[in-house]
Tab-separated table of C-alpha atoms in Angstrom:
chain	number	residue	atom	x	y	z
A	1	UNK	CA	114.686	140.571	130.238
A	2	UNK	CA	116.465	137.000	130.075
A	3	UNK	CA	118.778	136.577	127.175
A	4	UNK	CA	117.019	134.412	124.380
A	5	UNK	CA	118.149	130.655	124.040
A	6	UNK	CA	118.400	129.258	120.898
A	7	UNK	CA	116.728	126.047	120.172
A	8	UNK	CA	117.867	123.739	117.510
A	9	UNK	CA	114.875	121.728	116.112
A	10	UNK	CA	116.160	118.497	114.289
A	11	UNK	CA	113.195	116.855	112.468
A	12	UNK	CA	113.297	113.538	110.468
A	13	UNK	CA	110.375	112.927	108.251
A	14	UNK	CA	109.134	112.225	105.058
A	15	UNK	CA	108.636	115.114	102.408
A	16	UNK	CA	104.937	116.357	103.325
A	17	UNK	CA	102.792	117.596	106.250
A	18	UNK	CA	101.263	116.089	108.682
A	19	UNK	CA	100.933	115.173	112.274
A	20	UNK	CA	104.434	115.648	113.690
A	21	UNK	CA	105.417	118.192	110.679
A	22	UNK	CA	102.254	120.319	111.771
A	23	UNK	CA	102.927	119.959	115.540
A	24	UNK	CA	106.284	121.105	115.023
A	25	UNK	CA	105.265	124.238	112.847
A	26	UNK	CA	102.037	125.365	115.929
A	27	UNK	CA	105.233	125.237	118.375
A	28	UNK	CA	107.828	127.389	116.302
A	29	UNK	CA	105.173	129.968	115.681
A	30	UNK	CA	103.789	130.676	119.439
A	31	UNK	CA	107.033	129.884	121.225
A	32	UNK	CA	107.447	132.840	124.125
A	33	UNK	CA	110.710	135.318	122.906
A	34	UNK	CA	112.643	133.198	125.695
A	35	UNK	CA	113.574	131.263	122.751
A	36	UNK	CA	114.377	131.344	118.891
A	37	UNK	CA	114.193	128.779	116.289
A	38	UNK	CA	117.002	127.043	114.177
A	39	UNK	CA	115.529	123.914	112.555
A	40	UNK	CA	117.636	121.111	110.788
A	41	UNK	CA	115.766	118.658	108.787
A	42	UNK	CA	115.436	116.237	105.930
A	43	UNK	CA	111.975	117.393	105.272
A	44	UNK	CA	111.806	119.429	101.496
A	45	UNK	CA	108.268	120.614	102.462
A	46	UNK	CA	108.937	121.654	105.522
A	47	UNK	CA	112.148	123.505	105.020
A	48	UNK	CA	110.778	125.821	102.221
A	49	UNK	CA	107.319	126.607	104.541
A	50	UNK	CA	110.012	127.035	107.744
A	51	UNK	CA	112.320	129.628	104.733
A	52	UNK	CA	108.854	131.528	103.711
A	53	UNK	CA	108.507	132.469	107.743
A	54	UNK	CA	111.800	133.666	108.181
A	55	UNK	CA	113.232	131.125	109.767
A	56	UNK	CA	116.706	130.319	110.014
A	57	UNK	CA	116.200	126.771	108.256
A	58	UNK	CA	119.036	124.110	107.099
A	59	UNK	CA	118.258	120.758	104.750
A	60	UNK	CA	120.127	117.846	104.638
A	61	UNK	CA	119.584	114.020	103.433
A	62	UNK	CA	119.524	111.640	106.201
A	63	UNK	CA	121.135	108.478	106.631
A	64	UNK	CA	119.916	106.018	109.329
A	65	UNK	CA	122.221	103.154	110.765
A	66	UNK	CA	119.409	100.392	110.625
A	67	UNK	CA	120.760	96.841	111.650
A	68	UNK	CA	117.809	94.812	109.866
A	69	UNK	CA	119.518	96.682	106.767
A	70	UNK	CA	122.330	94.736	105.144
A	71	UNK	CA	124.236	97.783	104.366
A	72	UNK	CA	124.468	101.706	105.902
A	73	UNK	CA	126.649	104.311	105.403
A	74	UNK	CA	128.525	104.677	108.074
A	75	UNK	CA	130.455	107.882	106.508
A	76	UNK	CA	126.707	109.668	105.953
A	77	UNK	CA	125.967	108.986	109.391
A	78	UNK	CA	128.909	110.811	110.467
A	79	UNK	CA	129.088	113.953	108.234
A	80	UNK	CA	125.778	114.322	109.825
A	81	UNK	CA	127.363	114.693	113.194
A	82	UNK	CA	129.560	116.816	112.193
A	83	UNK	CA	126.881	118.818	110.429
A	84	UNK	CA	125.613	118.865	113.998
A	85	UNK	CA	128.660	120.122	115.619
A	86	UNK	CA	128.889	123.055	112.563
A	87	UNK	CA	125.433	124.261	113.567
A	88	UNK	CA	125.646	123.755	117.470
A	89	UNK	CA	128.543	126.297	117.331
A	90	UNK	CA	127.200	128.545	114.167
A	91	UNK	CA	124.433	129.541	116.316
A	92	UNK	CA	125.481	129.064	119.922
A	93	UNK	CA	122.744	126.724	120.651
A	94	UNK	CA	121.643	126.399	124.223
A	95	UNK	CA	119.084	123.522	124.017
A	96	UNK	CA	118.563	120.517	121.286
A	97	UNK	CA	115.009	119.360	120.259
A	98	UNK	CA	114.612	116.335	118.453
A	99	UNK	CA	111.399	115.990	116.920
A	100	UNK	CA	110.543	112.605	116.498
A	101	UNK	CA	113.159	110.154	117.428
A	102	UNK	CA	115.414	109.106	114.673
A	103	UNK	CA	117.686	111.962	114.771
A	104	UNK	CA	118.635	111.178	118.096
A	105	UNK	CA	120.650	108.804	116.509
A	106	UNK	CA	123.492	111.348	116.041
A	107	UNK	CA	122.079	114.513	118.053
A	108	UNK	CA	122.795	112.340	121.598
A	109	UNK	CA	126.456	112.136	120.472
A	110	UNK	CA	126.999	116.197	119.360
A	111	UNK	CA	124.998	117.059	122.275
A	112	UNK	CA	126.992	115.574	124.806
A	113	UNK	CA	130.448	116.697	123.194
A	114	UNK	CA	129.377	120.617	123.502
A	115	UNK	CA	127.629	119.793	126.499
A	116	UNK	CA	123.962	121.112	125.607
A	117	UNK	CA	121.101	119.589	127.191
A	118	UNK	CA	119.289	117.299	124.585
A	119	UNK	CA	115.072	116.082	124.252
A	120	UNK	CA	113.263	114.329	121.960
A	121	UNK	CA	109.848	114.260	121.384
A	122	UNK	CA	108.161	111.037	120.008
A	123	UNK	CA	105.223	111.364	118.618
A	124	UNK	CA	104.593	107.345	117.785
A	125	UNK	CA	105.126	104.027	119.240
A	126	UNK	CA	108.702	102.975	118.303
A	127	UNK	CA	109.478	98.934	118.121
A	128	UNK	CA	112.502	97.609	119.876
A	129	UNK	CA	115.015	97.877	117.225
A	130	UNK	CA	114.300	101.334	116.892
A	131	UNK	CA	114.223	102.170	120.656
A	132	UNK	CA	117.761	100.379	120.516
A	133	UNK	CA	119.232	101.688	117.292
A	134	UNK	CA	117.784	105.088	117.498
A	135	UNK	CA	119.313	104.957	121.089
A	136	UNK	CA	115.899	106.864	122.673
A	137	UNK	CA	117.121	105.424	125.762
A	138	UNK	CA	119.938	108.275	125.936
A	139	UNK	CA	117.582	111.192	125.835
A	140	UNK	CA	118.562	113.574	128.736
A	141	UNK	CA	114.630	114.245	128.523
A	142	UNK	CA	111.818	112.623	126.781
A	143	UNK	CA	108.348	114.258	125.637
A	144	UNK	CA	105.269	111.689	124.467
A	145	UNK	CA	102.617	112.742	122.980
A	146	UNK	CA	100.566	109.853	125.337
A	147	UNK	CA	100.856	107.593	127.929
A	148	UNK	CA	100.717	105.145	125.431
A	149	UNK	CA	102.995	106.168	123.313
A	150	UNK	CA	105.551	106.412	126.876
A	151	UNK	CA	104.835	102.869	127.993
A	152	UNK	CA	107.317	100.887	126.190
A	153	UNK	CA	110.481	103.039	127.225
A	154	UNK	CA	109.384	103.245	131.301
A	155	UNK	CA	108.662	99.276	130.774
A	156	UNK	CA	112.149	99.010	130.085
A	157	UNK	CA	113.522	101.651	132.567
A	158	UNK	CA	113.511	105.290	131.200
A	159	UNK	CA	113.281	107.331	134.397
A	160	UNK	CA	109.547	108.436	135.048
A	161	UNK	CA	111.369	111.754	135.815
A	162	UNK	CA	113.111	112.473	132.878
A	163	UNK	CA	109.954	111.715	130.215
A	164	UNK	CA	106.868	114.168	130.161
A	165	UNK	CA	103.407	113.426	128.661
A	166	UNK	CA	102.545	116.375	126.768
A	167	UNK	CA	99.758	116.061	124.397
A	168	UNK	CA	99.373	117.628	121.528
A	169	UNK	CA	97.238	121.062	121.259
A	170	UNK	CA	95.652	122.946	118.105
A	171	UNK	CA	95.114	126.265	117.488
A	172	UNK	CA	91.659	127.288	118.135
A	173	UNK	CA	91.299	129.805	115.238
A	174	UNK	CA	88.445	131.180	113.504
A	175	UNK	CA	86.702	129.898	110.352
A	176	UNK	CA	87.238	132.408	107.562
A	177	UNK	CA	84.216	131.075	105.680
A	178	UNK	CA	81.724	127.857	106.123
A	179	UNK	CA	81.319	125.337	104.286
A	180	UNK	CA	78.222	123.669	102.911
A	181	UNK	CA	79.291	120.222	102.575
A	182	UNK	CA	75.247	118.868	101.076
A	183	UNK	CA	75.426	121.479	98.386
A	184	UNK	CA	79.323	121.129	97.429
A	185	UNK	CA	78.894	117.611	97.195
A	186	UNK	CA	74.890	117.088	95.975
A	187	UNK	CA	74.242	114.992	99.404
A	188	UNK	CA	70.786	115.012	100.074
A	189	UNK	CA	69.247	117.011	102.706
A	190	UNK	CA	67.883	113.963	104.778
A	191	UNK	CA	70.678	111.877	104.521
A	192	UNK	CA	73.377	111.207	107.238
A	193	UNK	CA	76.850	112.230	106.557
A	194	UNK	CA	79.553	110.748	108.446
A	195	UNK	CA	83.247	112.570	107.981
A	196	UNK	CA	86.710	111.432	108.920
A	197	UNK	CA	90.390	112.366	108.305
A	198	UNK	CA	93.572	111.091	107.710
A	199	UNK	CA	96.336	109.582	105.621
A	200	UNK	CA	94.926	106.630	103.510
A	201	UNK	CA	97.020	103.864	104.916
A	202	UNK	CA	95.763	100.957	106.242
A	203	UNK	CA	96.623	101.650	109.695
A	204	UNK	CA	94.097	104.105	109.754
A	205	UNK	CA	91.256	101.650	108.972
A	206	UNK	CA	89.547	103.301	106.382
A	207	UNK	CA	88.380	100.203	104.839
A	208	UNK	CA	86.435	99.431	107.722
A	209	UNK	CA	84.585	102.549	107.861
A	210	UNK	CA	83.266	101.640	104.084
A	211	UNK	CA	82.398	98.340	105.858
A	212	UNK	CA	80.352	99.994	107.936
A	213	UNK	CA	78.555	102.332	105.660
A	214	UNK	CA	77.759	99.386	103.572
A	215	UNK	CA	75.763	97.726	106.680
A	216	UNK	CA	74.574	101.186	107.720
A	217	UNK	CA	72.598	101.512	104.612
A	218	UNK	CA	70.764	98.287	104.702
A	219	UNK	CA	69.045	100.621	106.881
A	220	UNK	CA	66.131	102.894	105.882
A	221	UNK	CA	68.306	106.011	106.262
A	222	UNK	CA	71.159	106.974	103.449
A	223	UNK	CA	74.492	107.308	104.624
A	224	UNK	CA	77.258	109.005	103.526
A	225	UNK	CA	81.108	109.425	104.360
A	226	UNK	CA	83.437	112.166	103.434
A	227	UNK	CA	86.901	110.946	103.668
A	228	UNK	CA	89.862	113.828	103.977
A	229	UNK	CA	93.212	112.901	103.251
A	230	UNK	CA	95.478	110.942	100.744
A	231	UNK	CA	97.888	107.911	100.954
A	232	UNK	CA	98.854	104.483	99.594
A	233	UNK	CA	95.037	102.770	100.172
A	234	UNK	CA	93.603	105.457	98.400
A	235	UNK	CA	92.918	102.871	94.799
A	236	UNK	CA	92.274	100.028	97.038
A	237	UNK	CA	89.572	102.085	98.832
A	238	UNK	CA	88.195	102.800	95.808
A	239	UNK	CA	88.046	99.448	94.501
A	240	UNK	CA	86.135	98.406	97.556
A	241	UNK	CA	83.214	100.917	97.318
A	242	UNK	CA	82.709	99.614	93.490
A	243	UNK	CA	82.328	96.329	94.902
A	244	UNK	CA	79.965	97.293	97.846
A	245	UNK	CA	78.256	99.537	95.513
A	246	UNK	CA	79.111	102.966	97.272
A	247	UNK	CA	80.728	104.782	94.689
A	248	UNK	CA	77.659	107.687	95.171
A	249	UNK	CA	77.966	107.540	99.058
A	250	UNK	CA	82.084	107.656	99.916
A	251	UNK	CA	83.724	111.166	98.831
A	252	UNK	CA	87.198	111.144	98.343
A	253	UNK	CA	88.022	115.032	98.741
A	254	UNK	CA	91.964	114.560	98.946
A	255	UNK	CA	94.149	116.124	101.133
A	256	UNK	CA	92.175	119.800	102.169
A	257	UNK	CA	93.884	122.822	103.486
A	258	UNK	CA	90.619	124.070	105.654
A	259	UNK	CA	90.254	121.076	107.667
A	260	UNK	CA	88.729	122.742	110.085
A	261	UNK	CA	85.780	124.160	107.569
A	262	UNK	CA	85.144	120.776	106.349
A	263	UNK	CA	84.353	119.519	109.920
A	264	UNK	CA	82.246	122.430	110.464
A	265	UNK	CA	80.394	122.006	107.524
A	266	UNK	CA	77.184	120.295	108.516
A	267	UNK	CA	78.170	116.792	109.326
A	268	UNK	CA	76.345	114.611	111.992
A	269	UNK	CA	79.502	112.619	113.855
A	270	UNK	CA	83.279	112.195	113.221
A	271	UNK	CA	84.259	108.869	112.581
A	272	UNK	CA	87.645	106.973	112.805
A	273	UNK	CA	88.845	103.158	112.280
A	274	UNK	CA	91.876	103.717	113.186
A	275	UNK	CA	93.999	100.143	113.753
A	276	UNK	CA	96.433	101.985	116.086
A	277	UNK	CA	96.966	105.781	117.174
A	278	UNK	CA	99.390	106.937	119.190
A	279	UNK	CA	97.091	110.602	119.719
A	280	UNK	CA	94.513	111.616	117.301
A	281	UNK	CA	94.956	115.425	116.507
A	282	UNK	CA	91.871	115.101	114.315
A	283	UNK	CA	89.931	114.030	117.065
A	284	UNK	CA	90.646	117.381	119.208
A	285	UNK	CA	90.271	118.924	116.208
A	286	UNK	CA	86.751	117.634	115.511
A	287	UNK	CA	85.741	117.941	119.029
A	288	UNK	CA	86.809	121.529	118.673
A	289	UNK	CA	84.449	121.997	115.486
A	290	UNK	CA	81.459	120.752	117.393
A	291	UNK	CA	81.244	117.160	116.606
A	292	UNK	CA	80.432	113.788	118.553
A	293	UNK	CA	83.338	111.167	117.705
A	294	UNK	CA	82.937	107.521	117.412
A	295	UNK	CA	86.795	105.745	117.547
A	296	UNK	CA	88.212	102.691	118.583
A	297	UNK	CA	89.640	102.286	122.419
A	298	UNK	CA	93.258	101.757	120.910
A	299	UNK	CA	96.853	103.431	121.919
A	300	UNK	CA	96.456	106.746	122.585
A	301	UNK	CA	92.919	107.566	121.810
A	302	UNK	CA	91.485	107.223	124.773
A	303	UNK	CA	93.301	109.984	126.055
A	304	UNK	CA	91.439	112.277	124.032
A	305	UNK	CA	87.910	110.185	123.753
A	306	UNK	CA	86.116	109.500	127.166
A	307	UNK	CA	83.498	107.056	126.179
A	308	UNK	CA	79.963	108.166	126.880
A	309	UNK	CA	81.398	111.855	127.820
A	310	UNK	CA	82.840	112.963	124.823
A	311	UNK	CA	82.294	110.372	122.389
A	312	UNK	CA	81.785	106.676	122.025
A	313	UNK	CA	84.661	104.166	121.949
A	314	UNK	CA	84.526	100.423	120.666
A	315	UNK	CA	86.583	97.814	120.750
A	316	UNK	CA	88.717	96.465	118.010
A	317	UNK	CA	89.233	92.955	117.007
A	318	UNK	CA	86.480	90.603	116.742
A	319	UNK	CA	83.212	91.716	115.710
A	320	UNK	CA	84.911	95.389	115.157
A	321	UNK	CA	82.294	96.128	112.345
A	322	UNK	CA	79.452	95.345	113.714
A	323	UNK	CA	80.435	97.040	117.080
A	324	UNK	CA	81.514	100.600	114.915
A	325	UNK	CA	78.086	100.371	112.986
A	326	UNK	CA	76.206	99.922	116.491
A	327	UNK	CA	77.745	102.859	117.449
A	328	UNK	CA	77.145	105.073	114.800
A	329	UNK	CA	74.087	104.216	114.499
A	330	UNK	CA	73.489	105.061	118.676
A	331	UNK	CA	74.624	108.475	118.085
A	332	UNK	CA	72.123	108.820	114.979
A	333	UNK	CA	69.213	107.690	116.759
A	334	UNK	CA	69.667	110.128	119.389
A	335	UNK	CA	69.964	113.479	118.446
A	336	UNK	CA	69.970	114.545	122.442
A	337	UNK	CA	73.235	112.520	123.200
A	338	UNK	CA	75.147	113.078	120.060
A	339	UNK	CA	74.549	116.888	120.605
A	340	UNK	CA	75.850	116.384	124.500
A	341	UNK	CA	78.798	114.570	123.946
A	342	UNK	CA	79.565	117.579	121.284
A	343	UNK	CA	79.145	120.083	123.448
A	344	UNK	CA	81.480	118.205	126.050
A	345	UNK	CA	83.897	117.388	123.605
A	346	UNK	CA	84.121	121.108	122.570
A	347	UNK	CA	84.825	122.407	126.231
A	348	UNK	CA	87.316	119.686	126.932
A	349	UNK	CA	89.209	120.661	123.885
A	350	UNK	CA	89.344	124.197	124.641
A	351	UNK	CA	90.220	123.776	128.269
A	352	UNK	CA	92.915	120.784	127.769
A	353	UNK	CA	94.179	120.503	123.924
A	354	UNK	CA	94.602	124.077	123.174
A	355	UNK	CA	98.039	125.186	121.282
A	356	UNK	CA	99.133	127.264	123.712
A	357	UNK	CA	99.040	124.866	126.687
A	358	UNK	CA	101.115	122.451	124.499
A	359	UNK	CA	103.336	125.117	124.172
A	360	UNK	CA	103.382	126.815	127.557
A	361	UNK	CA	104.042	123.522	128.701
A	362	UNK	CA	106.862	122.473	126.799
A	363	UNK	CA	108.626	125.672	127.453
A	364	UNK	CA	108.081	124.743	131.165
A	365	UNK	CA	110.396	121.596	130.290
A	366	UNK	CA	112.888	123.769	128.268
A	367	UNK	CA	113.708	125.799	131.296
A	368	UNK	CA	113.992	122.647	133.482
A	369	UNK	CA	116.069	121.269	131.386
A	370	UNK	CA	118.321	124.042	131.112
A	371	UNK	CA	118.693	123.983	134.886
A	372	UNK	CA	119.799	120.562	134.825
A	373	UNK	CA	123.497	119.054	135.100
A	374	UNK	CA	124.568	117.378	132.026
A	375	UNK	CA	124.142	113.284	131.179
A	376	UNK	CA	127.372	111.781	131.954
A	377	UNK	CA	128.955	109.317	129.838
A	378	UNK	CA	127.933	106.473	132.265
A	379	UNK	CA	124.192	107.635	131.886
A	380	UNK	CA	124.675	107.638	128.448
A	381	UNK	CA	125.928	103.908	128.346
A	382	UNK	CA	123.614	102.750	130.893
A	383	UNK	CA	120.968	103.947	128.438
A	384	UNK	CA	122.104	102.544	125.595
A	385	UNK	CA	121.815	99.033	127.246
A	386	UNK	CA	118.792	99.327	128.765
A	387	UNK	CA	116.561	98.229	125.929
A	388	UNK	CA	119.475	95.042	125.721
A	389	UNK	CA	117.410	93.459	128.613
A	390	UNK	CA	114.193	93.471	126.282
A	391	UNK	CA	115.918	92.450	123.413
A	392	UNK	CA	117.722	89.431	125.666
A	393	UNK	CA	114.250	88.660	126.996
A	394	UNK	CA	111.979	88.568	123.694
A	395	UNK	CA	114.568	86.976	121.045
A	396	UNK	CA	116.540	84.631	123.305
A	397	UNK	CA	114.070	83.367	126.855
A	398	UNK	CA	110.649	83.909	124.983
A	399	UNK	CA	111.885	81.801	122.328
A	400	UNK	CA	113.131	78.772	124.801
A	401	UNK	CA	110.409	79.190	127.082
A	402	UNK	CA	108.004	78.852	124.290
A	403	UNK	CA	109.866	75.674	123.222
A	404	UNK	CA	110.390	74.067	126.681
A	405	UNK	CA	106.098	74.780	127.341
A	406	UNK	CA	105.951	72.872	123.632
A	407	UNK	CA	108.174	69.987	125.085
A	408	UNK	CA	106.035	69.317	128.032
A	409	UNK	CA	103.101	69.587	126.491
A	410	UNK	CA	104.120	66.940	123.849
């Protein structure tokens, strides 16, 4: 049997769970026993669930050098390298694993001084500042979670060969109980209940889902929308179904353990208004409990959401209401097609976002990884800069291109 290689997970995040925390977790708990799990993060949730499984867990606060900042501490930043270099060489780490990008900040540095081969895996869109100060660019290898989401950095050079598109997989595990959503929540048996998930931020669009119900029950049918999650937008939300007089058809449930139950708990179509997405987890996770999905064709959904095969996908932007409520209502009306695109959106979860291909493949990348030579410090500098050609591009030639078109115009 090959010895084990020890994996240092470094994970930057805020203190709950969610979609890279979760990801994160689903990968430490089915990786092969080719490797074992030392995670490093700033997360409190996260440490104490990592502690309660045994696994060898360390917490520290972490301090970001952030240029649109007027002030950072450059002494934080560097006890946090050499935090690094403590653990590297506690645990004789083979192979580094930063999970979303900002640790890379200080990771890229430790890794290359005891020579251990370094990815990150991004699991969002990152602007240019961060690509820059976050210095992505220097990655020996580079997991996204889309193509969208791996765009930006082959736009401005990454080498196709070094990043992998790897989406993200669930677990396909069985209910313990079922949930009757109508009685638990008094929702009549003829009426239509529409279900989504997610934090309540405006990013994720919730508003405009309320928008929607309000137009879908102008209709002769009743409508109603069960809304999973918690966040920022969750009084604002409120506010807005007093004013469009849904207060008896929008159910805020909060954040829910059992996601899984709720989906399969009698509702006719998944629903999501998302403004931008690099994935959408929820929406393997509701193909995987048997529903049709109606989302918008942004970042990375489309991925996940063929339209007409597995769902329906509108566009965003102008008339976005009125084209979400058209397709809602298209999946309503016909029974026939809303139960096809279920069924195909169940079999292309199971056969393509299942946890164990996510993690079967990125073990595949571990051991490539392994096999490769070392960045040298000229890769390392050449990747540093690389985003500098974007930044020169959008702040200083945009700028006097847009002024010199302004001129001649005039």
């Amino acid at each position: 049997m090959p010895p084990t290689t020890q994996v240092l997970f470094v994970h930057y995040g805020d203190h709950w769970i969610r979609g890279s925390e979760m990801c994160l977790l689903n990968l430490i708990a089915t990786l092969s026993s080719r490797f074992t799990a030392v995670v490093w993060t700033n997360n409190s949730v996260m440490h104490s669930k990592l502690q309660s499984k045994n696994i060898t867990t360390y917490y520290s606060e972490f301090s970001l050098i952030d240029l649109q900042q007027r002030s950072f501490s450059l002494s934080k930043w560097f006890g946090q390298y050499q935090t690094a270099t403590h653990i590297l060489a506690q645990h004789n780490i083979g192979l580094i694993h930063v999970n979303s990008g900002a640790a890379c900040q200080w990771m890229t540095l430790a890794a290359k001084i005891h020579n251990t081969p370094l990815l990150c895996q991004i699991h969002s869109p990152y602007n240019l500042h961060d690509r820059f100060t976050l210095t992505l660019h220097c990655a020996q290898q580079l997991i996204a979670v889309s193509h969208a989401v791996a765009k930006p950095l082959l736009n401005e050079g990454y080498p196709n060969s070094q990043l992998a598109v790897v989406h993200n997989g669930i677990p396909n595990t069985r209910l313990s109980q079922n949930i009757d959503i109508r009685q638990r929540l008094n929702i009549a048996q003829g009426a239509k209940i529409l279900i989504s998930v997610g934090s309540l931020i405006h990013r994720k669009g919730f508003d405009k889902l309320i928008q929607a119900l309000a137009s879908l029950n102008n209709t002769p049918d009743e409508y109603h929308l069960i809304i999973i999650g918690e966040g920022s937008e969750r009084l604002n939300l409120i506010a807005q179904t007093k004013r469009l007089h849904l207060l008896n058809n929008v159910h805020f449930v909060g954040e829910q353990s059992n996601v899984g139950e709720w989906l399969s708990g009698g509702c006719d179509l998944f629903v999501s208004g998302a403004r931008s997405e690099a994935f959408g987890l929820v929406l393997v996770e509701a193909s995987l409990a048997g529903l049709a999905v109606v989302a918008p064709h942004v970042g990375g959904i489309a991925e996940v959401i063929e339209d007409k095969v597995n769902g329906l996908l509108y566009q965003n932007g102008h008339n976005e209401i009125k084209a979400l409520t058209q397709a809602i209502k298209t999946l309503i009306d016909d029974p026939s097609l809303r139960h096809t695109l279920a069924n195909n959106g169940r079999q292309i979860a199971k056969a393509h976002f299942s946890l164990q291909t996510n993690t079967d493949n990125i073990e595949s990348i571990y051991q490539q990884l392994l096999n490769k030579p070392s960045l040298t410090w000229l890769d390392l500098m050449k990747g540093l800069l690389r985003p500098l050609k974007t930044l020169f591009h959008t702040r200083v030639m945009r700028p006097i291109q847009q002024q010199l078109r302004g001129h001649y115009d005039a």
